[in-house]
């Protein structure tokens, strides 16, 4: 399986990509996770990326394309991959085509999670992440059993810096201007699978599997 998850921040791409990874064995490649880890570890990539993440802006295309090209060449991606948060611009989508061409691969589908902006804002403001295992929670809809503590690994839950209100508005503007046009790009290629992104995590999971022609159970 070689798929892309498209959709605004907070649409549920990460949550659904994790389900697909568990179910199908393809590996989740989240450029946001890779970049956040690089920033945390103060690597040269992290130093380049930090200011963009803080402002909710996109890291330059060439930086992201290099990191994706390197990631997709790793052994675990031979079983398939789920791109989460990439591509985010038409230039990245074109770059991805070149990367895949070199590897002799093609994309199966582009899953596009669609939902109204007010739902996106509610989701982002309540989102909490685990520092240790990356587990995802929502203060209202999927709270942890113990406040601030991950159910899976006991790690500390935190709110991403860029999920704060002031940065969310910037991220949504960036999505509308630079990422939304990708739906049309992939529609023309016959790869786009629009998915209603409203509802519970399980409902959306069912729609994702349906769009892929697979069983969710
Ligand atoms: P995400 O976790 O996917 O919401 O990404 C968090 C932040 O990482 C974004 O706001 C960007 O600053 C950066 N980022 C992640 N993926 C990309 C990408 N494909 N292109 C450029 N910047 C990205």
CSV table of N, CA and C and ligand atoms in Angstrom, one decimal, residues 31-32 35-36 52-53 56-59 64 85-86 88 92 160 162 171, ligand 1:
chain,number,residue,atom,x,y,z
A,31,UNK,N,6.0,13.8,8.1
A,31,UNK,CA,7.1,14.8,8.1
A,31,UNK,C,7.0,15.7,9.3
A,32,UNK,N,5.8,16.0,9.8
A,32,UNK,CA,5.7,16.8,11.0
A,32,UNK,C,6.5,16.2,12.2
A,35,UNK,N,10.2,16.3,11.7
A,35,UNK,CA,10.7,17.7,11.9
A,35,UNK,C,10.7,18.0,13.3
A,36,UNK,N,9.7,17.7,14.1
A,36,UNK,CA,9.6,18.0,15.5
A,36,UNK,C,10.7,17.3,16.3
A,52,UNK,N,10.2,27.9,11.3
A,52,UNK,CA,9.0,27.7,10.5
A,52,UNK,C,7.9,27.0,11.3
A,53,UNK,N,8.3,26.0,12.1
A,53,UNK,CA,7.4,25.2,12.9
A,53,UNK,C,6.8,26.2,13.9
A,56,UNK,N,4.2,28.3,12.4
A,56,UNK,CA,3.1,27.6,11.6
A,56,UNK,C,3.3,27.7,10.1
A,57,UNK,N,4.5,28.0,9.7
A,57,UNK,CA,4.7,28.1,8.2
A,57,UNK,C,5.3,26.9,7.7
A,58,UNK,N,5.3,26.7,6.4
A,58,UNK,CA,5.9,25.5,5.8
A,58,UNK,C,7.4,25.6,5.7
A,59,UNK,N,8.1,24.5,6.1
A,59,UNK,CA,9.5,24.4,5.9
A,59,UNK,C,9.8,24.3,4.4
A,64,UNK,N,12.3,19.6,2.8
A,64,UNK,CA,11.3,18.5,3.1
A,64,UNK,C,11.5,17.3,2.1
A,85,UNK,N,0.9,14.3,6.1
A,85,UNK,CA,1.4,15.7,6.2
A,85,UNK,C,2.4,16.0,5.1
A,86,UNK,N,2.5,15.2,4.1
A,86,UNK,CA,3.3,15.4,2.9
A,86,UNK,C,2.7,14.7,1.8
A,88,UNK,N,2.7,18.9,0.8
A,88,UNK,CA,1.9,20.1,1.2
A,88,UNK,C,1.8,21.2,0.2
A,92,UNK,N,6.0,20.0,-3.9
A,92,UNK,CA,6.4,18.8,-3.2
A,92,UNK,C,5.7,17.6,-3.8
A,160,UNK,N,1.0,20.7,21.7
A,160,UNK,CA,2.0,21.1,20.8
A,160,UNK,C,2.0,22.7,20.7
A,162,UNK,N,2.5,24.6,18.3
A,162,UNK,CA,1.8,25.1,17.1
A,162,UNK,C,0.3,24.8,17.2
A,171,UNK,N,-1.6,28.4,10.5
A,171,UNK,CA,-1.5,27.1,9.8
A,171,UNK,C,-2.7,26.9,8.9
B,1,LIG,P1,2.1,18.6,11.1
B,1,LIG,O1,2.5,17.8,12.3
B,1,LIG,O2,2.0,17.7,9.9
B,1,LIG,O3,0.9,19.4,11.4
B,1,LIG,O4,3.3,19.6,10.8
B,1,LIG,C1,3.8,20.5,11.8
B,1,LIG,C2,4.6,21.6,11.1
B,1,LIG,O5,5.8,20.9,10.5
B,1,LIG,C3,4.0,22.3,10.0
B,1,LIG,O6,3.2,23.4,10.4
B,1,LIG,C4,5.2,22.8,9.2
B,1,LIG,O7,5.9,23.9,9.8
B,1,LIG,C5,6.1,21.6,9.3
B,1,LIG,N1,5.8,20.6,8.2
B,1,LIG,C6,5.3,19.3,8.3
B,1,LIG,N2,5.2,18.7,7.1
B,1,LIG,C7,5.6,19.6,6.2
B,1,LIG,C8,5.7,19.6,4.8
B,1,LIG,N3,5.3,18.6,4.0
B,1,LIG,N4,6.2,20.7,4.2
B,1,LIG,C9,6.6,21.8,4.9
B,1,LIG,N5,6.5,21.9,6.2
B,1,LIG,C10,6.0,20.8,6.9
